[in-house]
Each structure stands twice: as C-alpha cells, then as structure tokens.
Amino acid sequence: MSLIHLHLHRRLFSSTARPSRPSRAWSPHAAFAAATERVRAGNFSWEDAHNLFDELLRRATPVPKRSLDGFLAALARAHASEACRDGPALALALFNLVCRDESGARVAPPTIFTYGILMNCCCRAHCPDLGLAFFGRLLRTGLKADLIVANTLLKCLCHAKRTDEAVNVLLHRMSKLGCVPDTFSYNIVLKSLCDNGMSQQALDLLHMMAKEGGGCPPDVVAYSTVIHGFFKEGETGKACNLFHEMMHQGVEPNVWTYSSIIDALCKARAMDKTELVLQQMVNKGVQPDNVTYNCMIHGYSTSGRWKEAVKLFREMKSRGLIPDISTCNSLMTYLCKHGRSKEGAEFFDAMTAKGHRDVISYCILLHGYANEGCFADMIDLFNSMERNEMWEKGVSPNVVTYSTVIAALSRMGRLTDSMDKFNQMIAMGIQPNTAVYHSLIQGCLMHGGLVKAKELMFDMMNKGIPRPNIVFFSSVINSLCKEGRVMDAHAVFDLAIGIGERPDVITFNSLIDGYCLVGKMDTAFKILDVMELVGVEPDVVTYSALLDGYFKNRRIDDALTFFREMPCKRIKPNTVTYGIMLGGLFRAGRTVAAMKMFHEMIESGATVRISTYNIILGGLCQTNCVDEAIALFQKLRAMNVKFNIETLNTMINAMYKVQRKEEAKDLFAAIPASGLVPNESTYAVMIRNLLKDGAVEDADNMFSSMDNSGIVPSSRLINDIIRMLLEKGEIAKAGNYLSKVDGKSISLEASTTSLMLSLFSRKGKHLEDIKLLPAKYQFFDGFG
C-alpha cells in the first residue's frame, strides 16, 4: 500500500470515534460545493477530507450524485499544493471509502461520468492498471462507454506502456463500443508512439487520419507531436519534411511546433538556422513564449555565444515574458563554465530575491566555484543551503550537492574537509552514493592517502556498494601520469593489483605513457615486458605511446627502428601512429623523411584525417617550406577537403609570413562561406600580422569584431598587442588595452612590464606620454 493510501486508511478507518460537531442543518450538497471550491483554491487538506467524510458517514442523508462527481472531478484536476500533494490519489481513496458497505446504501451507483473521472484519476496517480480495472467494472455494470471514457481508456493503455493495444482499440474496438474516434483520440496514441521511439508508426497513423475521408483530419497538435518525436529520435530530415507537409496541408504551426524545431536546431548548434525559424515564426504572427526563448538562450550559451544569449534575455523581458529558473540556470551555466562564477552569482542572487532557485541552481554555482578554486565562496553557498529557511523553502542539500562539494575538496587535496562533509551527510541521513565514494577515493589516491583509500573501499563493500574497478584505477593512473607523477601512479597500480584487480591494456598503456613522458624509456620498456608476461597483449596505442616517448626524448633513429618492428608484432600503425611519426620528423627538421612517411601512410590505407593534414601543413611551415605548404593547401582545397579552423589559422599565418597578404585576407574573409567560425587563434593571427604591417586601425577593428562575436581574448594576445603598440609609439591605444588587464584572467607578463619600465621611467623616451596610460600604470615615472 502506498504512503498516501496508508495515511488515508489510518485516518479514515480508525476505530477511534471523533467527537461529532454540532450543526443545525447539515447539507451534503452545500458541504460538497464548499469542499469543491476549496479544492480549486488549493487549500483543501487531508484533514478536511477526514472531517467531511466523517460527517457524511455519521449521518443518514443520501450523498448527492452530481455533488460527489463534481468534487471528485475537481480533485482529479487539482494541482499539487501544500494542503494536498496528490489530488487524484485522494479522489480514488475517498471513492473507495464511500463505496464501502456501511455507506453504500446512501450513495447512488456510479455513472458513466463517475467512471470517466476515476479512470482519469488513475492515469494522473500513475496507476493506469487500476484505471483499466475500472473500465472492466463499467462494462460489467451494463453501462455504455461514451467517447470521453473511450479516450480515457486509450490514456490508461498508453500510460501502462501498452501502446500496441491502444492502437488496436483506436482503429478497431472503439467502433464496437459505439464510439467514433476524434482528433483527441488519435493525438493520445500519436503522443504515446512518439514517446516510445516509434515516430515512424505515428507518421503512418497520421497519414491514415488524413486519408479517412476527411472526418478526422490531423490538426496542429497531431503534426507537432510527430515532428517533435522525429527530432527526439534524431530524424531531422523526416521532421522537416513533415513540417513542410503540414504547411502544404494548410495547417498553421503553433508556438509548440516552432519551439520543437528551434530546440532541435539549438541542440545541433545550428544557431543561424534557428534565427531564421524564429523570424519566420514572428512573421506568421506566432509569438515566442518562455520555452522558445529558453531553448535559444540555452543554445547560444552552450555554443559560447554569450552576447547573443544576453540579447535574447533582454528581448524576452521586453516582450513582457518573465524569465524562469530554466532561463537563469542556462546563463549561470555559461558563466560558471567560462570562469565567471562571480557574475553567475549575481544571477543567482537576483533569482533568490524573487524566490526562483532550486537545487540545480545551487549545483551549477557550486561547480563553478569549485572549478575556479573559490573555496570560501563554495563553502558559504553550501552552508546557506543548510540554514533552516532554505529547508522551509524546499531547498536543502542532497546527495548531488554534497557530491559536488566533496569532489571539489578532494580535488584540492583538502581531505580532512572532504571527510568532514562526508560524515556530515551521513549524520543528516543522506546516504553517500558511488559518486561520493569515488570522489573521496580519487582524492586520497591523488594526494597520497592510499591507506585511507583502502578504508573507504572496504566501507563501500560493507554497505553493499561495489568498490572501484580497474577502469576507475586506470583513470587515476592516467591523471597522475599526465601530471608527471609516474611514481605515484605506479603506487596506485600496485594498490589495484593488491586488492585483486587485474590491470588491462589501458592501465598498462597509461603507465608506459607516464614513464615516456618523464624520459624513463628503459622503465617504459620493462613495463611492456611485464605486460606481455601476464598475458596482456600490447596494441597500437602501446606502440604509439613508446614512439611518442622516443620523439619527445629526441631519439629519432630509435623511433624509426621501433616503428619498423611493428609489422613483425602484427600491429598495424593507425592514423594516430602516423601522426606521431609525422609530427616528430617535422620537429626534428627531417622534412623529406616526413613527406616520405606521409606517402607511405597513404599507401598503407590508413585514414588520412584533417588532423593529419594539419600536422603536414604546420610542419612544412615550421621548416620554412611555406610555398610547398600553400601549394598543398590549394591542391586539397581543389579536392573539396573539409578543413577545420585550425587549418585556416595555419595557412593565414603562413601567407603573411611570405608576404602574400591579400591572399591571407581573402582566406580570412572566406571563413564564413566555408561553414566555419573564427576562434580566438584566428583573430590573434590576423591582429598580430596587421600590427606587424603597421595597420593599427585595421587591427583595432579586428579586435572589435572578435569582441562583438563574444570571443574572450587570451592574456597572451592582450600582452602581445600592448607590446606591439608601445613599440610603435601608439601609447593611447596601448592604454586602451591596458585597461583590459584585470589581474585575474588577464595579467601583465614580465616582458610587458619590462618594456613599460624602459619606456616610461625617468629616462624613458615616452615619459611625457605616461598620462595617456590608465591611472594605475602612471607610477613608472618614479623609477630611475
């Protein structure tokens, strides 16, 4: 028995008699009418139900049929409130009560309307099988089902995941019940088919509607449902075709149709197409709603286009729409992922002031603070969740928020603090899950707490939680190796073996790569020997790691010899292997050998990816074979090879290097036509080269374009611009860029400070121009 039914059972069927309340003339009709109004107002409670039916059972007055039906119908539609969390479940429990033997004589038999209400309650209370039982009872009483009951039957079948039966009832059995399906009938089944990944069947049913003589043609809801289903299944082409078919049939899309299309395009990062759909929507007189704007704001945020997201946020408010928690969470997520948690906190505070925040909002900001190392802010925010007023408002720490804080503390190496939070959550009755244990264990392994890690693993097993497997240990070993802490990684490797885990090829490869990274090639090969001895076969990744190690340690000939041994071991080099060979040979200045290796790669049948071409083009440029690089680039372009933005960045820089400036500018201008978007590196290449050529205004305009695109300049770029402007005597412009230095994401480099000191000290040649700099940099004239 569910808690809701158990609670009602205890209250309504208790043997303890309640004192009767004196009333001069109690009217069931008036009592039910008052109760119905209170249900609609959201303030009818379980206690009120208890009192009402206590009085009903105590008296001999017959229950008015229409009054009871109206009351049950109101409960069925009631939204969850503080007074009553589940109106449909309460309606079912009360109906069962009045149908008991002691009250049966005073209650008229249920009508077709009553059964429709009860079946609907069953769907809303997530008890569809009970709804089907009510339908069976209806048939046994001899009542004839009407269209409303038949449609509710379809809902019960669909909620019970019996969609095939629902289709059968819709197409065959409804006519036997004396009912003709309407558009609502079809829409119920269409939605269920789409919800269960059967959108093609839904489309077949929709076309069947259109061919059934025009009696029940598909409406905007039918089309929108199937369009949304296709988008969910990744069938974008079918969704778009159906949208055009819908328009051709004269069915005008509504806000839900457009929002579904916009949502799908946003998830595909096709924001330009999204803007066209939004414009078409407005032109058709369909006004975007919160869902539409939330989809687009989320799309722009996840695409890194902050300015467009903020512009839409403002437009949304200008249209009179009130941003909800989803809107603000999307904006906060962007800010926190881009190291701007302080700004994210401003959104959070604004939401909190209006009462709009949930556990997700807290998690977003906690993650942001954790990633930026803002320990004090993270703890303050977390502690605010523990305060009584937060609990009263429905926001309290849960396993997710504890997991976020514990993971952050563990990453920082604050193991004592993370264990304190771990013990605190247990004391509050929140059971740690696998993620919490993994964070703690990983923290211990990364910061030398191997003994504590073993204790936590045994604690997991005692609680019936599976301990970390070799995949987990391999991840930790890989992280330690990437940090150059190969000895610590080896200790974790030994611990994993000690508790009975069997290292796999990934574990060994991580350890081999770690030893190669620190230059211990002999030890790396010893690990290879152990690997083979215990029966773990080396793979192409193993050999690629060792080859990379040879190149990083400038043992070029050893790398070439080892590469030639691969066929003897029946290991075929792949794209990554050839990429390592090409990159290593180019860095060593062996251009001829690298190009020979490239031709060998082609002949071997290995896939040549754009990353391979980038290595070759970049290598040719590094070895002063720029003309050859440009010729190869043009040849690939003629072959319609799809480049990425890294390729174009390399070639623009190369063209400037050999004074082919107009070609470089043309290539930059053609970037949008190639379907690519300039990134920070693209703008940096252009700005640096424009400044080298003395085109200061053009460089300034290029920086403005970057800024308008929402791309954040790197600290390195800002320093380069400042130095180049200062060296050209453009003091005022250099001052503009100095104002962007915030000491956080952008800081002055030593070389920039040194140049400023030489230019603006007492003997500097630009001493008289120091007032053109921001005030905080005008102290240089105090130096001799």
Short mmCIF file of N, CA and C in Angstrom, two decimals, residues 531-646:
data_model
loop_
_atom_site.label_atom_id
_atom_site.label_comp_id
_atom_site.label_asym_id
_atom_site.label_seq_id
_atom_site.Cartn_x
_atom_site.Cartn_y
_atom_site.Cartn_z
N MET A 531 53.86 -6.57 -19.11
CA MET A 531 52.55 -6.63 -19.77
C MET A 531 52.42 -7.92 -20.59
N GLU A 532 53.45 -8.22 -21.36
CA GLU A 532 53.42 -9.42 -22.20
C GLU A 532 53.49 -10.69 -21.36
N LEU A 533 54.25 -10.63 -20.25
CA LEU A 533 54.41 -11.80 -19.38
C LEU A 533 53.09 -12.22 -18.73
N VAL A 534 52.25 -11.22 -18.36
CA VAL A 534 50.98 -11.54 -17.67
C VAL A 534 49.85 -11.79 -18.66
N GLY A 535 50.20 -11.82 -19.94
CA GLY A 535 49.19 -12.19 -20.95
C GLY A 535 48.33 -11.06 -21.47
N VAL A 536 48.75 -9.80 -21.25
CA VAL A 536 48.02 -8.65 -21.80
C VAL A 536 48.72 -8.23 -23.09
N GLU A 537 48.04 -8.36 -24.20
CA GLU A 537 48.64 -8.08 -25.50
C GLU A 537 48.79 -6.58 -25.74
N PRO A 538 50.01 -6.11 -26.05
CA PRO A 538 50.16 -4.70 -26.42
C PRO A 538 49.35 -4.41 -27.69
N ASP A 539 48.88 -3.19 -27.82
CA ASP A 539 48.13 -2.81 -29.01
C ASP A 539 48.78 -1.61 -29.68
N VAL A 540 48.11 -1.06 -30.67
CA VAL A 540 48.69 0.06 -31.41
C VAL A 540 48.88 1.28 -30.51
N VAL A 541 48.04 1.41 -29.48
CA VAL A 541 48.19 2.54 -28.54
C VAL A 541 49.49 2.39 -27.76
N THR A 542 49.82 1.16 -27.36
CA THR A 542 51.07 0.90 -26.63
C THR A 542 52.26 1.36 -27.46
N TYR A 543 52.30 0.93 -28.71
CA TYR A 543 53.42 1.28 -29.59
C TYR A 543 53.44 2.77 -29.89
N SER A 544 52.28 3.36 -30.05
CA SER A 544 52.22 4.80 -30.32
C SER A 544 52.77 5.60 -29.15
N ALA A 545 52.47 5.16 -27.91
CA ALA A 545 52.98 5.84 -26.72
C ALA A 545 54.51 5.76 -26.66
N LEU A 546 55.07 4.59 -26.96
CA LEU A 546 56.52 4.41 -26.94
C LEU A 546 57.19 5.22 -28.05
N LEU A 547 56.58 5.26 -29.23
CA LEU A 547 57.11 6.09 -30.31
C LEU A 547 57.11 7.57 -29.93
N ASP A 548 56.02 8.01 -29.32
CA ASP A 548 55.93 9.40 -28.87
C ASP A 548 57.02 9.70 -27.85
N GLY A 549 57.26 8.72 -26.97
CA GLY A 549 58.33 8.89 -25.98
C GLY A 549 59.69 9.05 -26.62
N TYR A 550 59.97 8.24 -27.63
CA TYR A 550 61.25 8.36 -28.33
C TYR A 550 61.40 9.75 -28.95
N PHE A 551 60.36 10.24 -29.61
CA PHE A 551 60.45 11.55 -30.25
C PHE A 551 60.61 12.67 -29.22
N LYS A 552 59.87 12.58 -28.11
CA LYS A 552 59.98 13.62 -27.08
C LYS A 552 61.37 13.64 -26.44
N ASN A 553 62.02 12.51 -26.45
CA ASN A 553 63.37 12.42 -25.89
C ASN A 553 64.44 12.51 -26.99
N ARG A 554 64.02 12.95 -28.19
CA ARG A 554 64.91 13.22 -29.32
C ARG A 554 65.72 11.99 -29.77
N ARG A 555 65.11 10.84 -29.62
CA ARG A 555 65.76 9.60 -30.07
C ARG A 555 65.07 9.20 -31.39
N ILE A 556 65.33 10.00 -32.41
CA ILE A 556 64.62 9.88 -33.69
C ILE A 556 64.90 8.54 -34.37
N ASP A 557 66.17 8.17 -34.42
CA ASP A 557 66.53 6.91 -35.09
C ASP A 557 65.94 5.71 -34.37
N ASP A 558 65.92 5.75 -33.00
CA ASP A 558 65.30 4.66 -32.24
C ASP A 558 63.81 4.56 -32.57
N ALA A 559 63.18 5.72 -32.75
CA ALA A 559 61.75 5.73 -33.08
C ALA A 559 61.52 5.07 -34.45
N LEU A 560 62.36 5.41 -35.42
CA LEU A 560 62.21 4.84 -36.75
C LEU A 560 62.42 3.33 -36.74
N THR A 561 63.42 2.88 -35.97
CA THR A 561 63.69 1.44 -35.87
C THR A 561 62.51 0.71 -35.23
N PHE A 562 61.99 1.29 -34.14
CA PHE A 562 60.87 0.68 -33.41
C PHE A 562 59.62 0.64 -34.29
N PHE A 563 59.43 1.70 -35.08
CA PHE A 563 58.28 1.76 -35.99
C PHE A 563 58.35 0.61 -37.01
N ARG A 564 59.54 0.32 -37.50
CA ARG A 564 59.70 -0.75 -38.49
C ARG A 564 59.47 -2.13 -37.89
N GLU A 565 59.53 -2.24 -36.56
CA GLU A 565 59.30 -3.53 -35.90
C GLU A 565 57.80 -3.85 -35.74
N MET A 566 56.97 -2.87 -35.91
CA MET A 566 55.54 -3.07 -35.66
C MET A 566 54.91 -4.16 -36.52
N PRO A 567 55.21 -4.22 -37.84
CA PRO A 567 54.62 -5.30 -38.64
C PRO A 567 55.01 -6.69 -38.14
N CYS A 568 56.23 -6.84 -37.59
CA CYS A 568 56.68 -8.13 -37.06
C CYS A 568 55.83 -8.56 -35.87
N LYS A 569 55.29 -7.58 -35.15
CA LYS A 569 54.44 -7.87 -33.99
C LYS A 569 52.96 -7.93 -34.38
N ARG A 570 52.71 -7.90 -35.69
CA ARG A 570 51.35 -7.93 -36.22
C ARG A 570 50.49 -6.76 -35.72
N ILE A 571 51.15 -5.63 -35.57
CA ILE A 571 50.44 -4.41 -35.15
C ILE A 571 50.55 -3.40 -36.28
N LYS A 572 49.40 -2.98 -36.79
CA LYS A 572 49.36 -2.06 -37.93
C LYS A 572 49.24 -0.62 -37.45
N PRO A 573 50.14 0.25 -37.88
CA PRO A 573 50.04 1.67 -37.48
C PRO A 573 48.71 2.26 -37.91
N ASN A 574 48.13 3.10 -37.07
CA ASN A 574 46.88 3.77 -37.42
C ASN A 574 47.12 5.26 -37.65
N THR A 575 46.04 6.01 -37.78
CA THR A 575 46.15 7.45 -38.05
C THR A 575 46.94 8.16 -36.96
N VAL A 576 46.71 7.80 -35.70
CA VAL A 576 47.41 8.45 -34.58
C VAL A 576 48.90 8.13 -34.65
N THR A 577 49.24 6.86 -34.93
CA THR A 577 50.65 6.46 -35.02
C THR A 577 51.37 7.27 -36.09
N TYR A 578 50.76 7.34 -37.26
CA TYR A 578 51.38 8.11 -38.34
C TYR A 578 51.46 9.60 -37.97
N GLY A 579 50.46 10.10 -37.27
CA GLY A 579 50.50 11.50 -36.83
C GLY A 579 51.69 11.76 -35.92
N ILE A 580 51.97 10.81 -35.01
CA ILE A 580 53.13 10.94 -34.11
C ILE A 580 54.43 10.92 -34.91
N MET A 581 54.52 10.01 -35.88
CA MET A 581 55.72 9.90 -36.72
C MET A 581 55.93 11.19 -37.53
N LEU A 582 54.87 11.68 -38.15
CA LEU A 582 54.97 12.89 -38.97
C LEU A 582 55.37 14.10 -38.13
N GLY A 583 54.68 14.27 -37.00
CA GLY A 583 54.99 15.40 -36.13
C GLY A 583 56.41 15.35 -35.61
N GLY A 584 56.85 14.15 -35.21
CA GLY A 584 58.21 14.01 -34.68
C GLY A 584 59.27 14.30 -35.73
N LEU A 585 59.07 13.81 -36.95
CA LEU A 585 60.04 14.03 -38.02
C LEU A 585 60.09 15.51 -38.42
N PHE A 586 58.94 16.17 -38.49
CA PHE A 586 58.94 17.60 -38.82
C PHE A 586 59.65 18.41 -37.73
N ARG A 587 59.38 18.09 -36.47
CA ARG A 587 60.03 18.83 -35.38
C ARG A 587 61.54 18.63 -35.40
N ALA A 588 61.95 17.45 -35.85
CA ALA A 588 63.40 17.17 -35.93
C ALA A 588 64.02 17.76 -37.19
N GLY A 589 63.22 18.44 -38.01
CA GLY A 589 63.72 19.06 -39.23
C GLY A 589 63.91 18.08 -40.38
N ARG A 590 63.39 16.88 -40.27
CA ARG A 590 63.55 15.87 -41.32
C ARG A 590 62.33 15.91 -42.26
N THR A 591 62.25 16.98 -43.02
CA THR A 591 61.09 17.22 -43.87
C THR A 591 60.93 16.15 -44.95
N VAL A 592 62.04 15.77 -45.58
CA VAL A 592 61.99 14.77 -46.65
C VAL A 592 61.48 13.44 -46.10
N ALA A 593 62.01 13.04 -44.92
CA ALA A 593 61.59 11.78 -44.30
C ALA A 593 60.11 11.83 -43.91
N ALA A 594 59.67 13.02 -43.47
CA ALA A 594 58.27 13.18 -43.07
C ALA A 594 57.35 13.01 -44.27
N MET A 595 57.70 13.64 -45.39
CA MET A 595 56.85 13.54 -46.58
C MET A 595 56.86 12.12 -47.14
N LYS A 596 58.00 11.44 -47.02
CA LYS A 596 58.07 10.04 -47.42
C LYS A 596 57.14 9.19 -46.55
N MET A 597 57.13 9.49 -45.24
CA MET A 597 56.25 8.78 -44.31
C MET A 597 54.78 9.03 -44.66
N PHE A 598 54.47 10.25 -45.09
CA PHE A 598 53.10 10.58 -45.47
C PHE A 598 52.65 9.74 -46.66
N HIS A 599 53.50 9.62 -47.66
CA HIS A 599 53.16 8.80 -48.83
C HIS A 599 53.01 7.33 -48.44
N GLU A 600 53.84 6.88 -47.51
CA GLU A 600 53.74 5.50 -47.00
C GLU A 600 52.40 5.29 -46.29
N MET A 601 51.98 6.32 -45.57
CA MET A 601 50.69 6.27 -44.87
C MET A 601 49.54 6.09 -45.86
N ILE A 602 49.59 6.86 -46.93
CA ILE A 602 48.53 6.77 -47.94
C ILE A 602 48.49 5.38 -48.56
N GLU A 603 49.67 4.86 -48.88
CA GLU A 603 49.75 3.53 -49.49
C GLU A 603 49.29 2.42 -48.56
N SER A 604 49.44 2.65 -47.22
CA SER A 604 49.04 1.62 -46.25
C SER A 604 47.52 1.52 -46.10
N GLY A 605 46.81 2.53 -46.57
CA GLY A 605 45.35 2.52 -46.44
C GLY A 605 44.86 3.14 -45.15
N ALA A 606 45.77 3.66 -44.33
CA ALA A 606 45.36 4.33 -43.09
C ALA A 606 44.55 5.58 -43.42
N THR A 607 43.58 5.88 -42.60
CA THR A 607 42.71 7.04 -42.84
C THR A 607 43.49 8.33 -42.66
N VAL A 608 43.45 9.18 -43.67
CA VAL A 608 44.09 10.49 -43.58
C VAL A 608 43.01 11.49 -43.16
N ARG A 609 43.11 11.96 -41.94
CA ARG A 609 42.12 12.90 -41.41
C ARG A 609 42.61 14.33 -41.57
N ILE A 610 41.72 15.26 -41.26
CA ILE A 610 42.12 16.66 -41.33
C ILE A 610 43.24 16.96 -40.33
N SER A 611 43.25 16.22 -39.20
CA SER A 611 44.33 16.41 -38.23
C SER A 611 45.67 16.04 -38.84
N THR A 612 45.69 15.03 -39.73
CA THR A 612 46.93 14.64 -40.42
C THR A 612 47.39 15.76 -41.34
N TYR A 613 46.48 16.31 -42.11
CA TYR A 613 46.84 17.42 -42.99
C TYR A 613 47.34 18.62 -42.18
N ASN A 614 46.74 18.85 -41.04
CA ASN A 614 47.18 19.98 -40.20
C ASN A 614 48.63 19.79 -39.75
N ILE A 615 48.99 18.54 -39.40
CA ILE A 615 50.37 18.25 -38.99
C ILE A 615 51.33 18.54 -40.14
N ILE A 616 50.95 18.09 -41.36
CA ILE A 616 51.83 18.26 -42.52
C ILE A 616 51.95 19.74 -42.90
N LEU A 617 50.81 20.44 -42.98
CA LEU A 617 50.84 21.86 -43.34
C LEU A 617 51.62 22.66 -42.29
N GLY A 618 51.35 22.36 -41.01
CA GLY A 618 52.07 23.06 -39.94
C GLY A 618 53.55 22.72 -39.97
N GLY A 619 53.88 21.45 -40.23
CA GLY A 619 55.28 21.03 -40.28
C GLY A 619 56.04 21.69 -41.42
N LEU A 620 55.41 21.79 -42.59
CA LEU A 620 56.06 22.45 -43.73
C LEU A 620 56.32 23.93 -43.43
N CYS A 621 55.36 24.56 -42.76
CA CYS A 621 55.54 25.98 -42.40
C CYS A 621 56.66 26.15 -41.39
N GLN A 622 56.74 25.24 -40.40
CA GLN A 622 57.78 25.33 -39.37
C GLN A 622 59.17 25.12 -39.96
N THR A 623 59.26 24.33 -41.01
CA THR A 623 60.57 24.03 -41.62
C THR A 623 60.86 24.94 -42.82
N ASN A 624 60.14 26.09 -42.83
CA ASN A 624 60.36 27.10 -43.87
C ASN A 624 60.06 26.62 -45.29
N CYS A 625 59.15 25.66 -45.40
CA CYS A 625 58.69 25.21 -46.72
C CYS A 625 57.28 25.74 -46.95
N VAL A 626 57.14 27.07 -46.77
CA VAL A 626 55.82 27.69 -46.79
C VAL A 626 55.17 27.58 -48.18
N ASP A 627 55.96 27.81 -49.22
CA ASP A 627 55.39 27.74 -50.57
C ASP A 627 54.83 26.34 -50.85
N GLU A 628 55.56 25.30 -50.38
CA GLU A 628 55.08 23.92 -50.55
C GLU A 628 53.79 23.71 -49.77
N ALA A 629 53.72 24.31 -48.57
CA ALA A 629 52.51 24.19 -47.75
C ALA A 629 51.32 24.83 -48.45
N ILE A 630 51.52 26.03 -49.01
CA ILE A 630 50.44 26.73 -49.71
C ILE A 630 49.99 25.95 -50.94
N ALA A 631 50.97 25.38 -51.66
CA ALA A 631 50.63 24.59 -52.85
C ALA A 631 49.80 23.36 -52.46
N LEU A 632 50.19 22.68 -51.38
CA LEU A 632 49.44 21.50 -50.91
C LEU A 632 48.04 21.92 -50.46
N PHE A 633 47.96 23.05 -49.76
CA PHE A 633 46.66 23.55 -49.28
C PHE A 633 45.73 23.83 -50.46
N GLN A 634 46.24 24.47 -51.48
CA GLN A 634 45.42 24.79 -52.64
C GLN A 634 44.98 23.53 -53.38
N LYS A 635 45.86 22.54 -53.43
CA LYS A 635 45.52 21.26 -54.06
C LYS A 635 44.40 20.57 -53.29
N LEU A 636 44.50 20.57 -51.95
CA LEU A 636 43.47 19.95 -51.10
C LEU A 636 42.15 20.70 -51.23
N ARG A 637 42.26 22.02 -51.36
CA ARG A 637 41.06 22.85 -51.50
C ARG A 637 40.33 22.51 -52.79
N ALA A 638 41.11 22.28 -53.84
CA ALA A 638 40.51 21.92 -55.14
C ALA A 638 39.84 20.56 -55.08
N MET A 639 40.31 19.71 -54.13
CA MET A 639 39.73 18.37 -53.95
C MET A 639 38.53 18.40 -53.00
N ASN A 640 38.12 19.64 -52.56
CA ASN A 640 36.98 19.82 -51.64
C ASN A 640 37.18 19.14 -50.29
N VAL A 641 38.45 19.10 -49.84
CA VAL A 641 38.72 18.59 -48.50
C VAL A 641 38.13 19.56 -47.48
N LYS A 642 37.39 19.03 -46.50
CA LYS A 642 36.76 19.88 -45.49
C LYS A 642 37.77 20.21 -44.39
N PHE A 643 38.24 21.44 -44.39
CA PHE A 643 39.21 21.87 -43.39
C PHE A 643 38.51 22.26 -42.09
N ASN A 644 39.29 22.34 -41.00
CA ASN A 644 38.76 22.94 -39.77
C ASN A 644 39.43 24.30 -39.58
N ILE A 645 39.05 25.00 -38.55
CA ILE A 645 39.54 26.37 -38.37
C ILE A 645 41.03 26.40 -38.07
N GLU A 646 41.55 25.31 -37.47
CA GLU A 646 42.99 25.24 -37.19
C GLU A 646 43.80 25.28 -38.49
#
